[in-house]
Structures are given as structure tokens and as C-alpha cells.
PDB file of C-alpha atoms in Angstrom:
ATOM      1  CA  MET A   1      10.045  -1.425 -32.359  1.00  0.00           C
ATOM      2  CA  LEU A   2       9.655  -2.079 -28.624  1.00  0.00           C
ATOM      3  CA  THR A   3       8.150  -5.333 -27.395  1.00  0.00           C
ATOM      4  CA  ILE A   4       6.049  -5.048 -24.235  1.00  0.00           C
ATOM      5  CA  ALA A   5       4.881  -8.137 -22.343  1.00  0.00           C
ATOM      6  CA  THR A   6       1.638  -7.531 -20.454  1.00  0.00           C
ATOM      7  CA  ASP A   7      -1.849  -8.900 -19.819  1.00  0.00           C
ATOM      8  CA  GLN A   8      -4.954  -8.484 -21.983  1.00  0.00           C
ATOM      9  CA  ARG A   9      -5.872  -5.129 -20.406  1.00  0.00           C
ATOM     10  CA  GLY A  10      -2.406  -3.806 -21.091  1.00  0.00           C
ATOM     11  CA  ARG A  11      -2.455  -5.004 -24.675  1.00  0.00           C
ATOM     12  CA  THR A  12      -5.810  -3.278 -25.198  1.00  0.00           C
ATOM     13  CA  ALA A  13      -4.434  -0.011 -23.795  1.00  0.00           C
ATOM     14  CA  LEU A  14      -1.452  -0.217 -26.175  1.00  0.00           C
ATOM     15  CA  GLN A  15      -3.403  -0.965 -29.370  1.00  0.00           C
ATOM     16  CA  ALA A  16      -3.394   2.610 -30.598  1.00  0.00           C
ATOM     17  CA  HIS A  17       0.312   3.191 -29.991  1.00  0.00           C
ATOM     18  CA  SER A  18       2.660   2.876 -32.926  1.00  0.00           C
ATOM     19  CA  GLY A  19       6.187   1.633 -32.519  1.00  0.00           C
ATOM     20  CA  VAL A  20       5.307  -0.968 -29.900  1.00  0.00           C
ATOM     21  CA  THR A  21       4.295  -4.607 -30.055  1.00  0.00           C
ATOM     22  CA  ALA A  22       2.316  -5.891 -27.065  1.00  0.00           C
ATOM     23  CA  VAL A  23       2.567  -9.624 -26.402  1.00  0.00           C
ATOM     24  CA  PRO A  24       0.933 -11.914 -23.808  1.00  0.00           C
ATOM     25  CA  LEU A  25       2.796 -12.918 -20.683  1.00  0.00           C
ATOM     26  CA  GLY A  26       3.874 -16.530 -21.008  1.00  0.00           C
ATOM     27  CA  ALA A  27       3.734 -16.513 -24.809  1.00  0.00           C
ATOM     28  CA  PRO A  28       6.879 -17.456 -26.772  1.00  0.00           C
ATOM     29  CA  ALA A  29       7.054 -13.865 -28.048  1.00  0.00           C
ATOM     30  CA  ALA A  30       7.487 -12.638 -24.454  1.00  0.00           C
ATOM     31  CA  ALA A  31      11.078 -13.882 -24.639  1.00  0.00           C
ATOM     32  CA  ARG A  32      11.760 -10.887 -26.918  1.00  0.00           C
ATOM     33  CA  ALA A  33      10.290  -8.363 -24.465  1.00  0.00           C
ATOM     34  CA  ASP A  34      12.108  -5.121 -23.840  1.00  0.00           C
ATOM     35  CA  ILE A  35       9.558  -4.008 -21.249  1.00  0.00           C
ATOM     36  CA  LEU A  36       7.333  -5.829 -18.783  1.00  0.00           C
ATOM     37  CA  TRP A  37       4.175  -3.994 -17.742  1.00  0.00           C
ATOM     38  CA  ARG A  38       2.894  -5.765 -14.650  1.00  0.00           C
ATOM     39  CA  ARG A  39      -0.804  -5.052 -14.314  1.00  0.00           C
ATOM     40  CA  ALA A  40      -2.649  -5.484 -11.008  1.00  0.00           C
ATOM     41  CA  GLY A  41      -3.392  -9.192 -10.699  1.00  0.00           C
ATOM     42  CA  THR A  42      -0.233 -10.326 -12.481  1.00  0.00           C
ATOM     43  CA  THR A  43       1.538 -12.627 -10.043  1.00  0.00           C
ATOM     44  CA  ALA A  44       5.157 -12.475  -8.958  1.00  0.00           C
ATOM     45  CA  ALA A  45       5.570 -15.907 -10.556  1.00  0.00           C
ATOM     46  CA  ASP A  46       4.494 -14.432 -13.914  1.00  0.00           C
ATOM     47  CA  VAL A  47       7.087 -11.694 -13.499  1.00  0.00           C
ATOM     48  CA  THR A  48       9.826 -14.180 -12.606  1.00  0.00           C
ATOM     49  CA  ASP A  49       8.950 -16.366 -15.590  1.00  0.00           C
ATOM     50  CA  THR A  50       9.237 -13.413 -17.962  1.00  0.00           C
ATOM     51  CA  LEU A  51      12.527 -12.342 -16.361  1.00  0.00           C
ATOM     52  CA  THR A  52      13.923 -15.825 -16.884  1.00  0.00           C
ATOM     53  CA  ARG A  53      13.026 -15.974 -20.572  1.00  0.00           C
ATOM     54  CA  ALA A  54      13.377 -12.342 -21.676  1.00  0.00           C
ATOM     55  CA  ARG A  55      17.126 -11.877 -21.489  1.00  0.00           C
ATOM     56  CA  GLY A  56      16.946  -8.480 -23.196  1.00  0.00           C
ATOM     57  CA  LEU A  57      14.484  -6.998 -20.717  1.00  0.00           C
ATOM     58  CA  ARG A  58      15.410  -3.427 -19.758  1.00  0.00           C
ATOM     59  CA  TRP A  59      12.471  -2.064 -17.774  1.00  0.00           C
ATOM     60  CA  VAL A  60       9.729  -3.427 -15.491  1.00  0.00           C
ATOM     61  CA  HIS A  61       6.782  -1.242 -14.508  1.00  0.00           C
ATOM     62  CA  THR A  62       4.451  -2.535 -11.801  1.00  0.00           C
ATOM     63  CA  ASP A  63       0.867  -1.450 -11.186  1.00  0.00           C
ATOM     64  CA  THR A  64       1.295  -2.174  -7.482  1.00  0.00           C
ATOM     65  CA  ALA A  65       2.151   0.240  -4.701  1.00  0.00           C
ATOM     66  CA  GLY A  66       4.513  -2.272  -3.081  1.00  0.00           C
ATOM     67  CA  VAL A  67       7.400  -4.162  -4.629  1.00  0.00           C
ATOM     68  CA  ASP A  68       8.170  -6.564  -1.775  1.00  0.00           C
ATOM     69  CA  ASP A  69       7.088  -9.618  -3.798  1.00  0.00           C
ATOM     70  CA  LEU A  70       9.416  -8.898  -6.732  1.00  0.00           C
ATOM     71  CA  PRO A  71      12.953 -10.326  -7.230  1.00  0.00           C
ATOM     72  CA  LEU A  72      14.712  -7.032  -6.549  1.00  0.00           C
ATOM     73  CA  ALA A  73      18.192  -8.548  -6.334  1.00  0.00           C
ATOM     74  CA  ASP A  74      17.809 -10.190  -9.757  1.00  0.00           C
ATOM     75  CA  LEU A  75      16.555  -6.958 -11.288  1.00  0.00           C
ATOM     76  CA  ALA A  76      19.496  -5.039  -9.843  1.00  0.00           C
ATOM     77  CA  ALA A  77      22.007  -7.687 -10.969  1.00  0.00           C
ATOM     78  CA  ARG A  78      20.744  -7.385 -14.552  1.00  0.00           C
ATOM     79  CA  ASP A  79      20.538  -3.596 -14.396  1.00  0.00           C
ATOM     80  CA  ILE A  80      16.796  -3.674 -15.148  1.00  0.00           C
ATOM     81  CA  THR A  81      14.983  -0.490 -14.180  1.00  0.00           C
ATOM     82  CA  LEU A  82      11.937  -0.968 -11.948  1.00  0.00           C
ATOM     83  CA  THR A  83       9.228   1.683 -11.612  1.00  0.00           C
ATOM     84  CA  LYS A  84       5.899   1.642  -9.811  1.00  0.00           C
ATOM     85  CA  THR A  85       2.543   3.288 -10.337  1.00  0.00           C
ATOM     86  CA  SER A  86       1.184   6.448  -8.754  1.00  0.00           C
ATOM     87  CA  ALA A  87      -2.405   5.405  -9.474  1.00  0.00           C
ATOM     88  CA  TYR A  88      -3.304   4.593  -5.871  1.00  0.00           C
ATOM     89  CA  THR A  89      -1.961   7.603  -4.025  1.00  0.00           C
ATOM     90  CA  ASP A  90      -5.228   9.497  -3.620  1.00  0.00           C
ATOM     91  CA  ALA A  91      -7.324   6.392  -2.953  1.00  0.00           C
ATOM     92  CA  VAL A  92      -5.074   5.102  -0.173  1.00  0.00           C
ATOM     93  CA  ALA A  93      -4.643   8.567   1.324  1.00  0.00           C
ATOM     94  CA  GLU A  94      -8.432   8.945   1.420  1.00  0.00           C
ATOM     95  CA  TRP A  95      -8.707   5.520   3.075  1.00  0.00           C
ATOM     96  CA  ILE A  96      -6.283   6.674   5.778  1.00  0.00           C
ATOM     97  CA  VAL A  97      -8.275   9.841   6.455  1.00  0.00           C
ATOM     98  CA  THR A  98     -11.485   7.790   6.513  1.00  0.00           C
ATOM     99  CA  ALA A  99      -9.899   5.364   8.984  1.00  0.00           C
ATOM    100  CA  VAL A 100      -8.970   8.205  11.326  1.00  0.00           C
ATOM    101  CA  LEU A 101     -12.523   9.539  11.163  1.00  0.00           C
ATOM    102  CA  ILE A 102     -13.993   6.062  11.739  1.00  0.00           C
ATOM    103  CA  ALA A 103     -11.883   5.780  14.869  1.00  0.00           C
ATOM    104  CA  ALA A 104     -12.507   9.309  16.134  1.00  0.00           C
ATOM    105  CA  LYS A 105     -16.256   9.198  15.626  1.00  0.00           C
ATOM    106  CA  GLY A 106     -16.713   5.791  17.257  1.00  0.00           C
ATOM    107  CA  THR A 107     -18.226   4.340  14.094  1.00  0.00           C
ATOM    108  CA  PRO A 108     -17.707   0.651  15.063  1.00  0.00           C
ATOM    109  CA  ALA A 109     -19.747   1.089  18.256  1.00  0.00           C
ATOM    110  CA  TYR A 110     -22.553   2.907  16.425  1.00  0.00           C
ATOM    111  CA  ALA A 111     -22.571   0.225  13.705  1.00  0.00           C
ATOM    112  CA  GLU A 112     -22.854  -2.522  16.323  1.00  0.00           C
ATOM    113  CA  ALA A 113     -25.728  -0.733  18.077  1.00  0.00           C
ATOM    114  CA  SER A 114     -27.446  -0.242  14.716  1.00  0.00           C
ATOM    115  CA  ARG A 115     -27.183  -3.936  13.826  1.00  0.00           C
ATOM    116  CA  ALA A 116     -28.633  -4.832  17.228  1.00  0.00           C
ATOM    117  CA  GLY A 117     -31.468  -2.338  16.887  1.00  0.00           C
ATOM    118  CA  ARG A 118     -30.324  -0.282  19.879  1.00  0.00           C
ATOM    119  CA  TRP A 119     -30.714   3.497  20.177  1.00  0.00           C
ATOM    120  CA  GLU A 120     -27.623   4.451  22.188  1.00  0.00           C
ATOM    121  CA  PRO A 121     -26.656   8.122  22.054  1.00  0.00           C
ATOM    122  CA  GLY A 122     -22.970   8.605  22.780  1.00  0.00           C
ATOM    123  CA  VAL A 123     -22.098   4.907  22.598  1.00  0.00           C
ATOM    124  CA  GLY A 124     -19.188   5.619  20.249  1.00  0.00           C
ATOM    125  CA  ALA A 125     -17.703   8.364  22.457  1.00  0.00           C
ATOM    126  CA  PRO A 126     -17.016  10.535  19.403  1.00  0.00           C
ATOM    127  CA  ARG A 127     -14.291  13.149  19.494  1.00  0.00           C
ATOM    128  CA  LEU A 128     -12.980  15.920  17.284  1.00  0.00           C
ATOM    129  CA  ILE A 129      -9.825  15.131  15.371  1.00  0.00           C
ATOM    130  CA  SER A 130      -8.793  18.774  15.498  1.00  0.00           C
ATOM    131  CA  GLY A 131      -5.925  19.045  17.957  1.00  0.00           C
ATOM    132  CA  THR A 132      -5.162  15.312  17.969  1.00  0.00           C
ATOM    133  CA  ARG A 133      -1.809  13.903  16.920  1.00  0.00           C
ATOM    134  CA  ALA A 134      -1.035  11.543  14.044  1.00  0.00           C
ATOM    135  CA  LEU A 135       2.300   9.836  13.546  1.00  0.00           C
ATOM    136  CA  ILE A 136       2.699   8.614   9.956  1.00  0.00           C
ATOM    137  CA  VAL A 137       5.378   6.001   9.303  1.00  0.00           C
ATOM    138  CA  GLY A 138       6.301   6.409   5.630  1.00  0.00           C
ATOM    139  CA  ASN A 139       6.940   9.724   3.918  1.00  0.00           C
ATOM    140  CA  GLY A 140       6.247   8.732   0.318  1.00  0.00           C
ATOM    141  CA  ALA A 141       3.443  10.143  -1.790  1.00  0.00           C
ATOM    142  CA  ILE A 142       0.706   8.322   0.138  1.00  0.00           C
ATOM    143  CA  GLY A 143       1.983   9.394   3.541  1.00  0.00           C
ATOM    144  CA  GLN A 144       2.497  12.965   2.404  1.00  0.00           C
ATOM    145  CA  THR A 145      -0.948  13.216   0.799  1.00  0.00           C
ATOM    146  CA  ALA A 146      -2.700  11.723   3.834  1.00  0.00           C
ATOM    147  CA  GLY A 147      -0.666  13.923   6.150  1.00  0.00           C
ATOM    148  CA  GLY A 148      -1.613  17.037   4.204  1.00  0.00           C
ATOM    149  CA  ALA A 149      -5.307  16.154   4.344  1.00  0.00           C
ATOM    150  CA  LEU A 150      -5.175  15.488   8.088  1.00  0.00           C
ATOM    151  CA  ALA A 151      -3.226  18.691   8.703  1.00  0.00           C
ATOM    152  CA  ALA A 152      -5.951  20.597   6.844  1.00  0.00           C
ATOM    153  CA  MET A 153      -8.338  19.302   9.520  1.00  0.00           C
ATOM    154  CA  GLU A 154      -5.986  20.653  12.189  1.00  0.00           C
ATOM    155  CA  VAL A 155      -4.484  17.328  13.163  1.00  0.00           C
ATOM    156  CA  HIS A 156      -0.886  17.698  14.356  1.00  0.00           C
ATOM    157  CA  VAL A 157       1.008  15.443  11.939  1.00  0.00           C
ATOM    158  CA  SER A 158       4.494  14.023  12.415  1.00  0.00           C
ATOM    159  CA  THR A 159       6.133  11.864   9.756  1.00  0.00           C
ATOM    160  CA  VAL A 160       9.036   9.447   9.938  1.00  0.00           C
ATOM    161  CA  GLY A 161      10.637   7.837   6.913  1.00  0.00           C
ATOM    162  CA  SER A 162      10.593   4.163   6.067  1.00  0.00           C
ATOM    163  CA  ARG A 163      14.065   3.788   7.530  1.00  0.00           C
ATOM    164  CA  ALA A 164      12.565   4.796  10.908  1.00  0.00           C
ATOM    165  CA  ALA A 165      15.545   6.787  12.156  1.00  0.00           C
ATOM    166  CA  ALA A 166      16.636   6.242  15.735  1.00  0.00           C
ATOM    167  CA  GLY A 167      14.573   8.158  18.246  1.00  0.00           C
ATOM    168  CA  TRP A 168      11.245   8.095  16.413  1.00  0.00           C
ATOM    169  CA  GLU A 169       9.748   6.064  19.265  1.00  0.00           C
ATOM    170  CA  ALA A 170       9.894   9.189  21.437  1.00  0.00           C
ATOM    171  CA  LEU A 171       6.874  10.453  19.488  1.00  0.00           C
ATOM    172  CA  LEU A 172       4.708   7.460  20.401  1.00  0.00           C
ATOM    173  CA  PRO A 173       3.475   8.523  23.879  1.00  0.00           C
ATOM    174  CA  GLY A 174       1.805  11.609  22.380  1.00  0.00           C
ATOM    175  CA  THR A 175       0.258   9.816  19.385  1.00  0.00           C
ATOM    176  CA  ASP A 176      -3.493   9.354  18.934  1.00  0.00           C
ATOM    177  CA  TRP A 177      -3.314   7.796  15.458  1.00  0.00           C
ATOM    178  CA  LEU A 178      -0.346   5.619  14.453  1.00  0.00           C
ATOM    179  CA  VAL A 179      -0.606   5.420  10.656  1.00  0.00           C
ATOM    180  CA  LEU A 180       1.454   2.978   8.604  1.00  0.00           C
ATOM    181  CA  ALA A 181       2.118   3.926   4.976  1.00  0.00           C
ATOM    182  CA  CYS A 182       5.602   2.493   4.540  1.00  0.00           C
ATOM    183  CA  PRO A 183       6.958  -0.216   2.231  1.00  0.00           C
ATOM    184  CA  LEU A 184       7.734  -3.679   3.540  1.00  0.00           C
ATOM    185  CA  THR A 185      11.498  -4.087   3.765  1.00  0.00           C
ATOM    186  CA  GLU A 186      13.861  -6.074   5.944  1.00  0.00           C
ATOM    187  CA  ARG A 187      14.020  -3.019   8.204  1.00  0.00           C
ATOM    188  CA  THR A 188      10.251  -2.518   8.526  1.00  0.00           C
ATOM    189  CA  HIS A 189       9.297  -6.187   8.990  1.00  0.00           C
ATOM    190  CA  HIS A 190       7.482  -6.369  12.361  1.00  0.00           C
ATOM    191  CA  LEU A 191       8.440  -2.759  13.004  1.00  0.00           C
ATOM    192  CA  ILE A 192       5.232  -2.461  14.991  1.00  0.00           C
ATOM    193  CA  GLY A 193       5.501  -4.949  17.834  1.00  0.00           C
ATOM    194  CA  ALA A 194       4.838  -5.124  21.557  1.00  0.00           C
ATOM    195  CA  ALA A 195       7.325  -2.386  22.450  1.00  0.00           C
ATOM    196  CA  VAL A 196       5.882   0.156  19.996  1.00  0.00           C
ATOM    197  CA  LEU A 197       2.277  -0.681  20.845  1.00  0.00           C
ATOM    198  CA  GLY A 198       3.067  -0.503  24.551  1.00  0.00           C
ATOM    199  CA  ALA A 199       4.531   2.979  24.154  1.00  0.00           C
ATOM    200  CA  LEU A 200       1.304   4.386  22.708  1.00  0.00           C
ATOM    201  CA  PRO A 201      -1.059   6.138  25.108  1.00  0.00           C
ATOM    202  CA  ALA A 202      -4.254   4.443  26.240  1.00  0.00           C
ATOM    203  CA  GLY A 203      -6.949   4.843  23.590  1.00  0.00           C
ATOM    204  CA  ALA A 204      -4.586   5.259  20.625  1.00  0.00           C
ATOM    205  CA  TRP A 205      -5.510   3.618  17.310  1.00  0.00           C
ATOM    206  CA  LEU A 206      -3.361   1.729  14.805  1.00  0.00           C
ATOM    207  CA  ILE A 207      -4.148   2.333  11.125  1.00  0.00           C
ATOM    208  CA  ASN A 208      -2.366   0.087   8.634  1.00  0.00           C
ATOM    209  CA  ALA A 209      -2.313   0.917   4.930  1.00  0.00           C
ATOM    210  CA  ALA A 210       1.182  -0.522   4.472  1.00  0.00           C
ATOM    211  CA  ARG A 211       1.854  -4.271   4.365  1.00  0.00           C
ATOM    212  CA  GLY A 212       0.582  -6.758   6.916  1.00  0.00           C
ATOM    213  CA  GLN A 213       4.067  -7.972   7.818  1.00  0.00           C
ATOM    214  CA  VAL A 214       4.983  -4.513   9.113  1.00  0.00           C
ATOM    215  CA  VAL A 215       2.843  -5.397  12.149  1.00  0.00           C
ATOM    216  CA  ASP A 216       3.401  -8.255  14.580  1.00  0.00           C
ATOM    217  CA  GLU A 217      -0.216  -9.419  14.573  1.00  0.00           C
ATOM    218  CA  HIS A 218       0.152 -11.490  17.731  1.00  0.00           C
ATOM    219  CA  ALA A 219       1.472  -8.445  19.585  1.00  0.00           C
ATOM    220  CA  LEU A 220      -1.412  -6.396  18.206  1.00  0.00           C
ATOM    221  CA  ALA A 221      -3.968  -8.978  19.369  1.00  0.00           C
ATOM    222  CA  ALA A 222      -2.377  -8.961  22.831  1.00  0.00           C
ATOM    223  CA  ALA A 223      -2.511  -5.163  22.996  1.00  0.00           C
ATOM    224  CA  LEU A 224      -6.176  -5.235  22.000  1.00  0.00           C
ATOM    225  CA  ASP A 225      -6.875  -7.923  24.603  1.00  0.00           C
ATOM    226  CA  ALA A 226      -5.283  -5.696  27.244  1.00  0.00           C
ATOM    227  CA  ARG A 227      -7.644  -2.890  26.138  1.00  0.00           C
ATOM    228  CA  ARG A 228      -4.854  -0.343  26.058  1.00  0.00           C
ATOM    229  CA  LEU A 229      -5.480   0.508  22.409  1.00  0.00           C
ATOM    230  CA  GLY A 230      -8.632   2.247  21.306  1.00  0.00           C
ATOM    231  CA  GLY A 231      -8.681  -0.096  18.321  1.00  0.00           C
ATOM    232  CA  ALA A 232      -7.309  -0.666  14.843  1.00  0.00           C
ATOM    233  CA  VAL A 233      -8.319  -0.120  11.225  1.00  0.00           C
ATOM    234  CA  LEU A 234      -6.474  -2.650   9.088  1.00  0.00           C
ATOM    235  CA  ASP A 235      -6.298  -3.145   5.326  1.00  0.00           C
ATOM    236  CA  THR A 236      -3.386  -5.572   5.013  1.00  0.00           C
ATOM    237  CA  PHE A 237      -2.327  -8.752   6.771  1.00  0.00           C
ATOM    238  CA  ALA A 238       0.593 -11.162   6.993  1.00  0.00           C
ATOM    239  CA  VAL A 239      -1.536 -13.850   5.316  1.00  0.00           C
ATOM    240  CA  GLU A 240      -4.228 -12.888   2.816  1.00  0.00           C
ATOM    241  CA  PRO A 241      -7.066 -13.629   2.771  1.00  0.00           C
ATOM    242  CA  LEU A 242      -7.015 -13.239   6.557  1.00  0.00           C
ATOM    243  CA  PRO A 243      -7.519 -16.767   7.968  1.00  0.00           C
ATOM    244  CA  ALA A 244     -10.846 -17.498   9.627  1.00  0.00           C
ATOM    245  CA  ASP A 245      -9.078 -18.327  12.893  1.00  0.00           C
ATOM    246  CA  SER A 246      -7.147 -15.047  13.063  1.00  0.00           C
ATOM    247  CA  PRO A 247      -7.487 -13.367  16.470  1.00  0.00           C
ATOM    248  CA  LEU A 248      -8.136 -10.084  14.657  1.00  0.00           C
ATOM    249  CA  TRP A 249     -11.583 -11.117  13.445  1.00  0.00           C
ATOM    250  CA  LYS A 250     -14.819 -10.337  15.314  1.00  0.00           C
ATOM    251  CA  ARG A 251     -13.436  -7.633  17.558  1.00  0.00           C
ATOM    252  CA  PRO A 252     -15.714  -4.668  18.269  1.00  0.00           C
ATOM    253  CA  THR A 253     -12.848  -2.175  17.993  1.00  0.00           C
ATOM    254  CA  VAL A 254     -11.189  -3.602  14.880  1.00  0.00           C
ATOM    255  CA  VAL A 255     -12.291  -2.608  11.371  1.00  0.00           C
ATOM    256  CA  ILE A 256     -10.992  -4.871   8.601  1.00  0.00           C
ATOM    257  CA  THR A 257     -10.974  -4.091   4.891  1.00  0.00           C
ATOM    258  CA  PRO A 258      -9.744  -6.808   2.470  1.00  0.00           C
ATOM    259  CA  HIS A 259      -6.639  -5.094   1.040  1.00  0.00           C
ATOM    260  CA  ASP A 260      -8.973  -2.657  -0.665  1.00  0.00           C
ATOM    261  CA  ALA A 261      -7.523   0.726   0.318  1.00  0.00           C
ATOM    262  CA  TRP A 262      -6.269   1.147  -3.261  1.00  0.00           C
ATOM    263  CA  ARG A 263      -9.608   0.350  -4.839  1.00  0.00           C
ATOM    264  CA  ALA A 264     -11.601   3.237  -6.313  1.00  0.00           C
ATOM    265  CA  SER A 265     -13.539   3.760  -9.510  1.00  0.00           C
ATOM    266  CA  GLY A 266     -11.270   4.445 -12.463  1.00  0.00           C
ATOM    267  CA  ALA A 267      -8.229   2.685 -10.979  1.00  0.00           C
ATOM    268  CA  GLY A 268      -7.535   0.753 -14.183  1.00  0.00           C
ATOM    269  CA  ARG A 269      -7.684   3.908 -16.270  1.00  0.00           C
ATOM    270  CA  ARG A 270      -5.311   5.720 -13.902  1.00  0.00           C
ATOM    271  CA  GLN A 271      -2.874   2.802 -14.063  1.00  0.00           C
ATOM    272  CA  ALA A 272      -2.886   2.904 -17.871  1.00  0.00           C
ATOM    273  CA  VAL A 273      -2.458   6.685 -18.027  1.00  0.00           C
ATOM    274  CA  ASP A 274       0.467   6.433 -15.622  1.00  0.00           C
ATOM    275  CA  PHE A 275       2.212   3.714 -17.636  1.00  0.00           C
ATOM    276  CA  LEU A 276       1.645   5.439 -20.965  1.00  0.00           C
ATOM    277  CA  ASP A 277       3.177   8.612 -19.553  1.00  0.00           C
ATOM    278  CA  GLN A 278       6.172   6.592 -18.390  1.00  0.00           C
ATOM    279  CA  LEU A 279       6.397   4.909 -21.792  1.00  0.00           C
ATOM    280  CA  HIS A 280       6.493   8.314 -23.486  1.00  0.00           C
ATOM    281  CA  ARG A 281       9.322   9.337 -21.191  1.00  0.00           C
ATOM    282  CA  TYR A 282      11.187   6.086 -21.848  1.00  0.00           C
ATOM    283  CA  ARG A 283      10.920   6.420 -25.626  1.00  0.00           C
ATOM    284  CA  SER A 284      11.979  10.075 -25.590  1.00  0.00           C
ATOM    285  CA  GLY A 285      14.975   9.474 -23.321  1.00  0.00           C
ATOM    286  CA  GLN A 286      13.560  11.347 -20.333  1.00  0.00           C
ATOM    287  CA  PRO A 287      14.121  10.128 -16.758  1.00  0.00           C
ATOM    288  CA  LEU A 288      11.407   7.814 -15.501  1.00  0.00           C
ATOM    289  CA  HIS A 289       9.359   8.681 -12.426  1.00  0.00           C
ATOM    290  CA  ARG A 290       9.209   6.594  -9.226  1.00  0.00           C
ATOM    291  CA  VAL A 291      12.245   4.439  -9.914  1.00  0.00           C
ATOM    292  CA  VAL A 292      12.640   1.813  -7.190  1.00  0.00           C
ATOM    293  CA  ASP A 293      15.932   1.553  -5.320  1.00  0.00           C
ATOM    294  CA  ALA A 294      16.521  -2.210  -5.216  1.00  0.00           C
ATOM    295  CA  VAL A 295      18.935  -1.882  -2.285  1.00  0.00           C
ATOM    296  CA  ALA A 296      16.569   0.223  -0.175  1.00  0.00           C
ATOM    297  CA  GLU A 297      13.701  -2.030  -1.337  1.00  0.00           C
ATOM    298  CA  TYR A 298      11.380   0.855  -2.249  1.00  0.00           C
TER     299      TYR A 298
END
């Protein structure tokens, strides 16, 4: 009998499954957990508490796309397998494509004119995305799916991995859309700073579906102030919620979504289906999917 520590939604999803006992996070019974299923909304502190008490824990599955808030070194030291969900791939990839289209079609300018009651043909200076160039930083499932969708619309797509191999900056001067879909690691922290932003051509857009700390927000604000960038579509930030005094608010060429790129109808169901598939693999001795490399941090 396997003991799985998870929240109420997880326990509901596991009710019909024999051979497992689902227990609440924080309950005394969680100390016997073999598996921790971290649902969206479960804090890193909850995970750490369960790790501390459940000395027989063998596997942690997280319903988050990123793992930067988890104690990766502790998991590796105890030889605990960590896997992550695939439930958000399509939603985030669609958000990226939408962001490119928002930028290309001048949607922020049209929205501003609409709010002001102004009829201004051409105010957004719309352009075709066919023939433009996107540079995607991050070649995981999200980056690959978004890249495939953009390529289908005849965007020239280049992809660099999360390790950002030397020389990738040479692609920046020809980039219209700099798309971030990489994990936050020591290597990618503030990867996008003044030097990278300064190497982009005038009118280029930054699109961030990664983690806020991948971008130096002060450098981004300065680049926007200098009006070299066309603008930015941002879903994540170094501090969330984004503080009211952030220089990124109230800019006509910046579109902000509140860390919602992952959100789409049916997300909870997709998370559960993904975990239950992994659980079947675990119980039958098959290799798990999307195992996180604690050293690489993704």
C-alpha cells in the first residue's frame, strides 16, 4: 500500500484507486508518505515540511512548470525522484503565440484608442508575422510547441537551450521577438539584462513566459524608456504580485498578465490525468516522464 500526501483535490482524484492511501499534507499520517503530489497552490514550505517528516519519501511530483522554489539539493541528497507536470504545455505555448500576435498587430495601441473613444486607423502599425524572426530561449516542451506553432505561420524560429551556449547573442540583432520559455537556474538568473536588450534591433519585443528573475527588470525599464524596444508582453515578475510602484506598470507598450499563461479551462483535470499516468508507471516499474535533474535545476 502506497501512502500519498497531497491536498484535498488530490485526495479526491485518488479515491477510486486501490492500493493507495491519500493523506492530507501536514497531518501526522503524512510522515508515512512514500509519494508527495504537490498540487498547484501547495507552497514550497508545505513541501519542505513533508520532506522533513516523511523520511521514507521516494518520489515528489509537482503540478508546476518550474521547480526553482523547491529544495533540489535536499531531494538529490536523499535520492528522491522529482517529476513535473506536462499539463501547461499547450496553454503556455498558446500564450506565447498570442503575445507575438498582440505585439505584431499593435493591439495595445488599438486598445488604448478604444478606451479613449478614438477612431484611429493604423495607430497600432500592424505587421505580418510571416517572415519575422523569433528567438526562443528554452527548448523544452513549451518552447518547442510554441516554436512549431510560430513556424507554421512562417516565422523564422531559432531556439537556444536553457544553458544558453556561448555565441547565442549573435542571433539577437536579427530578432523581432525574443521569447523566454526557460527555467530559472543560477545560469539563467538575469540572463536578459542591458547587454542583451541593447543588442536587439529597434522595435523588437520581449515576451516572457519563463520566470521573472530571468529578466533584469530595471534594465528592461531603461530599455523601454529609451524607446529602443517595441514593447514587452510579460507574465512573470521578480516579485509577485507585481508591486504597485513597479516601473513596468502603466506603459502603453507593455502588456502584463498576472502569472496566468498556464491558466486554461480543464487545467486541474489535465494535472490529475498526468499524475495518475505517472503513478501507473511508478507502480508498474516503468520509467517516469519529465524527471528533473537536480544539478541542472530543470
